[in-house]
Amino acid sequence: LHVALELLEQLEGMFVTVNYRGYDIVPDAIRAHRRRFAHKPNYRFYNADLVSTVPVEGDILLCRDMINHLSLADGRRVLSNLLLSRTPLLLVSSDQRENVRRNEPLGGLEAADESAGRSRAVDLSRPPFSWPRAASGNGHLWLWKMRPIRHHRRRLLRDPRARAVAV
């Protein structure tokens, strides 16, 4: 599974016999990818808003440079939907560099329609996400095993002091 499809051309050579599922909110991106990969019947593309859509289950989910463009509230909704997909692994952008301002409102604007096109650093290991440590990463893309995050999230939801920050 892959959300926000800008990286597919770079990944194409890695996929040999996979059932690839790509999601994007931009209809033109979906149409372009359907045309470009029409010769690959195991590639399917879905026009979906992951703020309100749970993607199908897969072996690994790639979410690169998407959460940083969303309001914090919509970012939490997308991450919750990714967790609901029951996919065991998530490779996602998370800026964990030191001394970088992150997880702030997009220019003071948190309404999704007002923040379109803006970006800021997002670190999923810090509030308001507060995810446990990633299995591995390279400074930009981090691999999380989804089961511990689901467990961590359930634990946070049981703690009334942490409900406001649980993804």
PDB file of C-alpha atoms in Angstrom:
ATOM      1  CA  LEU A   1       0.000   0.000   0.000  1.00  0.00           C
ATOM      2  CA  HIS A   2       1.251   3.464  -0.841  1.00  0.00           C
ATOM      3  CA  VAL A   3      -0.335   6.793  -0.033  1.00  0.00           C
ATOM      4  CA  ALA A   4       0.637  10.063  -1.718  1.00  0.00           C
ATOM      5  CA  LEU A   5       1.959   8.626  -4.974  1.00  0.00           C
ATOM      6  CA  GLU A   6       4.785  11.040  -5.862  1.00  0.00           C
ATOM      7  CA  LEU A   7       7.436   8.385  -5.210  1.00  0.00           C
ATOM      8  CA  LEU A   8       6.080   5.536  -7.360  1.00  0.00           C
ATOM      9  CA  GLU A   9       8.354   6.111 -10.365  1.00  0.00           C
ATOM     10  CA  GLN A  10      11.401   5.816  -8.092  1.00  0.00           C
ATOM     11  CA  LEU A  11      10.078   2.596  -6.544  1.00  0.00           C
ATOM     12  CA  GLU A  12       8.877   0.914  -9.739  1.00  0.00           C
ATOM     13  CA  GLY A  13      12.014  -1.191 -10.269  1.00  0.00           C
ATOM     14  CA  MET A  14      11.697  -2.636  -6.761  1.00  0.00           C
ATOM     15  CA  PHE A  15       8.309  -4.206  -7.452  1.00  0.00           C
ATOM     16  CA  VAL A  16       8.404  -7.454  -9.369  1.00  0.00           C
ATOM     17  CA  THR A  17       5.455  -9.611  -8.371  1.00  0.00           C
ATOM     18  CA  VAL A  18       3.641  -7.538  -5.815  1.00  0.00           C
ATOM     19  CA  ASN A  19       0.038  -6.484  -5.593  1.00  0.00           C
ATOM     20  CA  TYR A  20       0.539  -2.749  -5.431  1.00  0.00           C
ATOM     21  CA  ARG A  21      -2.225  -0.453  -4.128  1.00  0.00           C
ATOM     22  CA  GLY A  22      -1.739   3.302  -4.419  1.00  0.00           C
ATOM     23  CA  TYR A  23      -3.879   6.039  -2.857  1.00  0.00           C
ATOM     24  CA  ASP A  24      -3.924   9.745  -3.561  1.00  0.00           C
ATOM     25  CA  ILE A  25      -6.426  12.519  -2.936  1.00  0.00           C
ATOM     26  CA  VAL A  26      -5.640  14.157  -6.296  1.00  0.00           C
ATOM     27  CA  PRO A  27      -7.823  12.689  -9.086  1.00  0.00           C
ATOM     28  CA  ASP A  28      -5.366  13.754 -11.823  1.00  0.00           C
ATOM     29  CA  ALA A  29      -2.560  11.842 -10.075  1.00  0.00           C
ATOM     30  CA  ILE A  30      -4.716   8.708  -9.998  1.00  0.00           C
ATOM     31  CA  ARG A  31      -5.651   9.023 -13.681  1.00  0.00           C
ATOM     32  CA  ALA A  32      -2.008   9.591 -14.666  1.00  0.00           C
ATOM     33  CA  HIS A  33      -0.811   6.570 -12.701  1.00  0.00           C
ATOM     34  CA  ARG A  34      -3.579   4.353 -14.086  1.00  0.00           C
ATOM     35  CA  ARG A  35      -2.491   5.303 -17.634  1.00  0.00           C
ATOM     36  CA  ARG A  36       1.230   4.949 -16.934  1.00  0.00           C
ATOM     37  CA  PHE A  37       0.886   1.547 -15.269  1.00  0.00           C
ATOM     38  CA  ALA A  38      -2.006   0.150 -17.339  1.00  0.00           C
ATOM     39  CA  HIS A  39       0.295  -2.695 -18.457  1.00  0.00           C
ATOM     40  CA  LYS A  40       0.607  -3.863 -14.822  1.00  0.00           C
ATOM     41  CA  PRO A  41      -2.644  -5.590 -13.813  1.00  0.00           C
ATOM     42  CA  ASN A  42      -1.391  -6.057 -10.240  1.00  0.00           C
ATOM     43  CA  TYR A  43      -1.166  -2.255  -9.766  1.00  0.00           C
ATOM     44  CA  ARG A  44      -4.368  -0.569  -8.594  1.00  0.00           C
ATOM     45  CA  PHE A  45      -4.911   3.086  -7.815  1.00  0.00           C
ATOM     46  CA  TYR A  46      -7.600   4.643  -5.632  1.00  0.00           C
ATOM     47  CA  ASN A  47      -8.722   8.231  -5.381  1.00  0.00           C
ATOM     48  CA  ALA A  48      -9.346   8.591  -1.649  1.00  0.00           C
ATOM     49  CA  ASP A  49      -9.108  11.053   1.195  1.00  0.00           C
ATOM     50  CA  LEU A  50      -7.356   9.076   3.924  1.00  0.00           C
ATOM     51  CA  VAL A  51      -8.686  11.473   6.544  1.00  0.00           C
ATOM     52  CA  SER A  52     -11.953   9.548   6.127  1.00  0.00           C
ATOM     53  CA  THR A  53     -10.855   6.308   4.389  1.00  0.00           C
ATOM     54  CA  VAL A  54      -9.214   3.173   5.785  1.00  0.00           C
ATOM     55  CA  PRO A  55      -6.884   1.643   3.162  1.00  0.00           C
ATOM     56  CA  VAL A  56      -7.034  -2.070   2.380  1.00  0.00           C
ATOM     57  CA  GLU A  57      -4.756  -4.388   4.345  1.00  0.00           C
ATOM     58  CA  GLY A  58      -1.336  -5.084   2.864  1.00  0.00           C
ATOM     59  CA  ASP A  59       2.125  -6.272   3.871  1.00  0.00           C
ATOM     60  CA  ILE A  60       3.664  -2.814   4.249  1.00  0.00           C
ATOM     61  CA  LEU A  61       2.292   0.698   3.974  1.00  0.00           C
ATOM     62  CA  LEU A  62       4.423   3.579   2.675  1.00  0.00           C
ATOM     63  CA  CYS A  63       3.373   7.113   3.623  1.00  0.00           C
ATOM     64  CA  ARG A  64       6.034   9.588   2.496  1.00  0.00           C
ATOM     65  CA  ASP A  65       5.766  13.380   2.845  1.00  0.00           C
ATOM     66  CA  MET A  66       2.037  13.457   3.503  1.00  0.00           C
ATOM     67  CA  ILE A  67       1.386  14.011   7.215  1.00  0.00           C
ATOM     68  CA  ASN A  68       3.578  17.137   7.212  1.00  0.00           C
ATOM     69  CA  HIS A  69       1.143  18.837   4.790  1.00  0.00           C
ATOM     70  CA  LEU A  70      -1.947  18.171   6.918  1.00  0.00           C
ATOM     71  CA  SER A  71      -3.307  19.938   9.956  1.00  0.00           C
ATOM     72  CA  LEU A  72      -2.359  18.112  13.166  1.00  0.00           C
ATOM     73  CA  ALA A  73      -5.985  16.979  13.578  1.00  0.00           C
ATOM     74  CA  ASP A  74      -6.149  15.584  10.035  1.00  0.00           C
ATOM     75  CA  GLY A  75      -2.701  14.008  10.457  1.00  0.00           C
ATOM     76  CA  ARG A  76      -3.981  12.162  13.525  1.00  0.00           C
ATOM     77  CA  ARG A  77      -7.077  11.021  11.588  1.00  0.00           C
ATOM     78  CA  VAL A  78      -4.957   9.695   8.698  1.00  0.00           C
ATOM     79  CA  LEU A  79      -2.620   7.852  11.055  1.00  0.00           C
ATOM     80  CA  SER A  80      -5.606   6.349  12.879  1.00  0.00           C
ATOM     81  CA  ASN A  81      -6.991   5.111   9.552  1.00  0.00           C
ATOM     82  CA  LEU A  82      -3.616   3.645   8.597  1.00  0.00           C
ATOM     83  CA  LEU A  83      -3.600   1.777  11.917  1.00  0.00           C
ATOM     84  CA  LEU A  84      -7.105   0.483  11.200  1.00  0.00           C
ATOM     85  CA  SER A  85      -5.919  -1.029   7.900  1.00  0.00           C
ATOM     86  CA  ARG A  86      -4.385  -3.941   9.873  1.00  0.00           C
ATOM     87  CA  THR A  87      -1.184  -3.656   7.809  1.00  0.00           C
ATOM     88  CA  PRO A  88       1.713  -4.940   9.967  1.00  0.00           C
ATOM     89  CA  LEU A  89       4.400  -2.422   8.892  1.00  0.00           C
ATOM     90  CA  LEU A  90       4.366   1.310   8.233  1.00  0.00           C
ATOM     91  CA  LEU A  91       7.202   3.186   6.526  1.00  0.00           C
ATOM     92  CA  VAL A  92       6.418   6.858   7.123  1.00  0.00           C
ATOM     93  CA  SER A  93       8.082  10.267   7.082  1.00  0.00           C
ATOM     94  CA  SER A  94       8.970  11.462  10.560  1.00  0.00           C
ATOM     95  CA  ASP A  95      11.544  14.192  11.141  1.00  0.00           C
ATOM     96  CA  GLN A  96      13.464  13.161  14.242  1.00  0.00           C
ATOM     97  CA  ARG A  97      16.435  15.499  13.867  1.00  0.00           C
ATOM     98  CA  GLU A  98      17.479  17.402  16.961  1.00  0.00           C
ATOM     99  CA  ASN A  99      16.957  21.148  17.221  1.00  0.00           C
ATOM    100  CA  VAL A 100      14.204  21.245  14.583  1.00  0.00           C
ATOM    101  CA  ARG A 101      10.861  22.842  15.380  1.00  0.00           C
ATOM    102  CA  ARG A 102       8.171  20.275  14.656  1.00  0.00           C
ATOM    103  CA  ASN A 103       4.539  19.334  15.198  1.00  0.00           C
ATOM    104  CA  GLU A 104       3.484  22.956  15.136  1.00  0.00           C
ATOM    105  CA  PRO A 105       0.388  24.354  13.463  1.00  0.00           C
ATOM    106  CA  LEU A 106       0.910  25.190   9.802  1.00  0.00           C
ATOM    107  CA  GLY A 107       1.666  28.900   9.969  1.00  0.00           C
ATOM    108  CA  GLY A 108      -0.838  29.315  12.764  1.00  0.00           C
ATOM    109  CA  LEU A 109      -3.604  27.867  10.577  1.00  0.00           C
ATOM    110  CA  GLU A 110      -5.027  24.500  11.533  1.00  0.00           C
ATOM    111  CA  ALA A 111      -8.107  24.296   9.330  1.00  0.00           C
ATOM    112  CA  ALA A 112      -7.339  21.815   6.549  1.00  0.00           C
ATOM    113  CA  ASP A 113      -8.575  24.126   3.795  1.00  0.00           C
ATOM    114  CA  GLU A 114      -6.448  27.008   5.092  1.00  0.00           C
ATOM    115  CA  SER A 115      -3.256  24.930   5.388  1.00  0.00           C
ATOM    116  CA  ALA A 116      -3.284  23.398   1.895  1.00  0.00           C
ATOM    117  CA  GLY A 117       0.164  23.357   0.317  1.00  0.00           C
ATOM    118  CA  ARG A 118       2.020  24.279   3.488  1.00  0.00           C
ATOM    119  CA  SER A 119       4.459  22.031   5.277  1.00  0.00           C
ATOM    120  CA  ARG A 120       6.307  21.670   8.560  1.00  0.00           C
ATOM    121  CA  ALA A 121       8.444  19.049  10.260  1.00  0.00           C
ATOM    122  CA  VAL A 122       6.470  16.257  11.926  1.00  0.00           C
ATOM    123  CA  ASP A 123       7.980  13.890  14.492  1.00  0.00           C
ATOM    124  CA  LEU A 124       5.641  11.004  15.286  1.00  0.00           C
ATOM    125  CA  SER A 125       7.585  10.167  18.436  1.00  0.00           C
ATOM    126  CA  ARG A 126       6.634  13.533  20.026  1.00  0.00           C
ATOM    127  CA  PRO A 127       3.292  15.025  21.095  1.00  0.00           C
ATOM    128  CA  PRO A 128       0.630  15.198  19.893  1.00  0.00           C
ATOM    129  CA  PHE A 129       1.400  11.804  18.291  1.00  0.00           C
ATOM    130  CA  SER A 130       3.671  10.290  20.972  1.00  0.00           C
ATOM    131  CA  TRP A 131       4.369   7.037  19.142  1.00  0.00           C
ATOM    132  CA  PRO A 132       6.820   4.543  20.663  1.00  0.00           C
ATOM    133  CA  ARG A 133      10.296   4.210  19.179  1.00  0.00           C
ATOM    134  CA  ALA A 134      10.469   3.155  15.510  1.00  0.00           C
ATOM    135  CA  ALA A 135      11.964  -0.220  14.563  1.00  0.00           C
ATOM    136  CA  SER A 136      14.469   1.537  12.289  1.00  0.00           C
ATOM    137  CA  GLY A 137      14.903   4.657  10.212  1.00  0.00           C
ATOM    138  CA  ASN A 138      17.222   6.964   8.326  1.00  0.00           C
ATOM    139  CA  GLY A 139      16.320  10.405   9.653  1.00  0.00           C
ATOM    140  CA  HIS A 140      13.418  10.938   7.244  1.00  0.00           C
ATOM    141  CA  LEU A 141      11.667   7.603   6.651  1.00  0.00           C
ATOM    142  CA  TRP A 142      11.033   5.449   9.690  1.00  0.00           C
ATOM    143  CA  LEU A 143       9.707   1.907   9.899  1.00  0.00           C
ATOM    144  CA  TRP A 144       7.189   1.132  12.600  1.00  0.00           C
ATOM    145  CA  LYS A 145       5.714  -2.203  13.492  1.00  0.00           C
ATOM    146  CA  MET A 146       2.025  -1.383  13.695  1.00  0.00           C
ATOM    147  CA  ARG A 147       1.093  -3.819  16.478  1.00  0.00           C
ATOM    148  CA  PRO A 148       3.055  -1.984  19.220  1.00  0.00           C
ATOM    149  CA  ILE A 149       1.568   1.327  18.030  1.00  0.00           C
ATOM    150  CA  ARG A 150      -1.950  -0.100  18.222  1.00  0.00           C
ATOM    151  CA  HIS A 151      -1.199  -1.381  21.732  1.00  0.00           C
ATOM    152  CA  HIS A 152       0.369   1.962  22.723  1.00  0.00           C
ATOM    153  CA  ARG A 153      -2.651   3.828  21.328  1.00  0.00           C
ATOM    154  CA  ARG A 154      -5.122   1.652  23.277  1.00  0.00           C
ATOM    155  CA  ARG A 155      -3.094   2.267  26.452  1.00  0.00           C
ATOM    156  CA  LEU A 156      -3.092   6.019  25.811  1.00  0.00           C
ATOM    157  CA  LEU A 157      -6.839   6.016  25.196  1.00  0.00           C
ATOM    158  CA  ARG A 158      -7.400   4.357  28.587  1.00  0.00           C
ATOM    159  CA  ASP A 159      -5.396   7.110  30.310  1.00  0.00           C
ATOM    160  CA  PRO A 160      -7.661  10.179  30.684  1.00  0.00           C
ATOM    161  CA  ARG A 161      -4.622  12.481  30.972  1.00  0.00           C
ATOM    162  CA  ALA A 162      -3.354  11.332  27.557  1.00  0.00           C
ATOM    163  CA  ARG A 163      -6.606  11.193  25.552  1.00  0.00           C
ATOM    164  CA  ALA A 164      -6.003  14.570  23.962  1.00  0.00           C
ATOM    165  CA  VAL A 165      -2.698  13.465  22.433  1.00  0.00           C
ATOM    166  CA  ALA A 166      -3.434   9.881  21.398  1.00  0.00           C
ATOM    167  CA  VAL A 167      -3.364   9.324  17.657  1.00  0.00           C
TER     168      VAL A 167
END
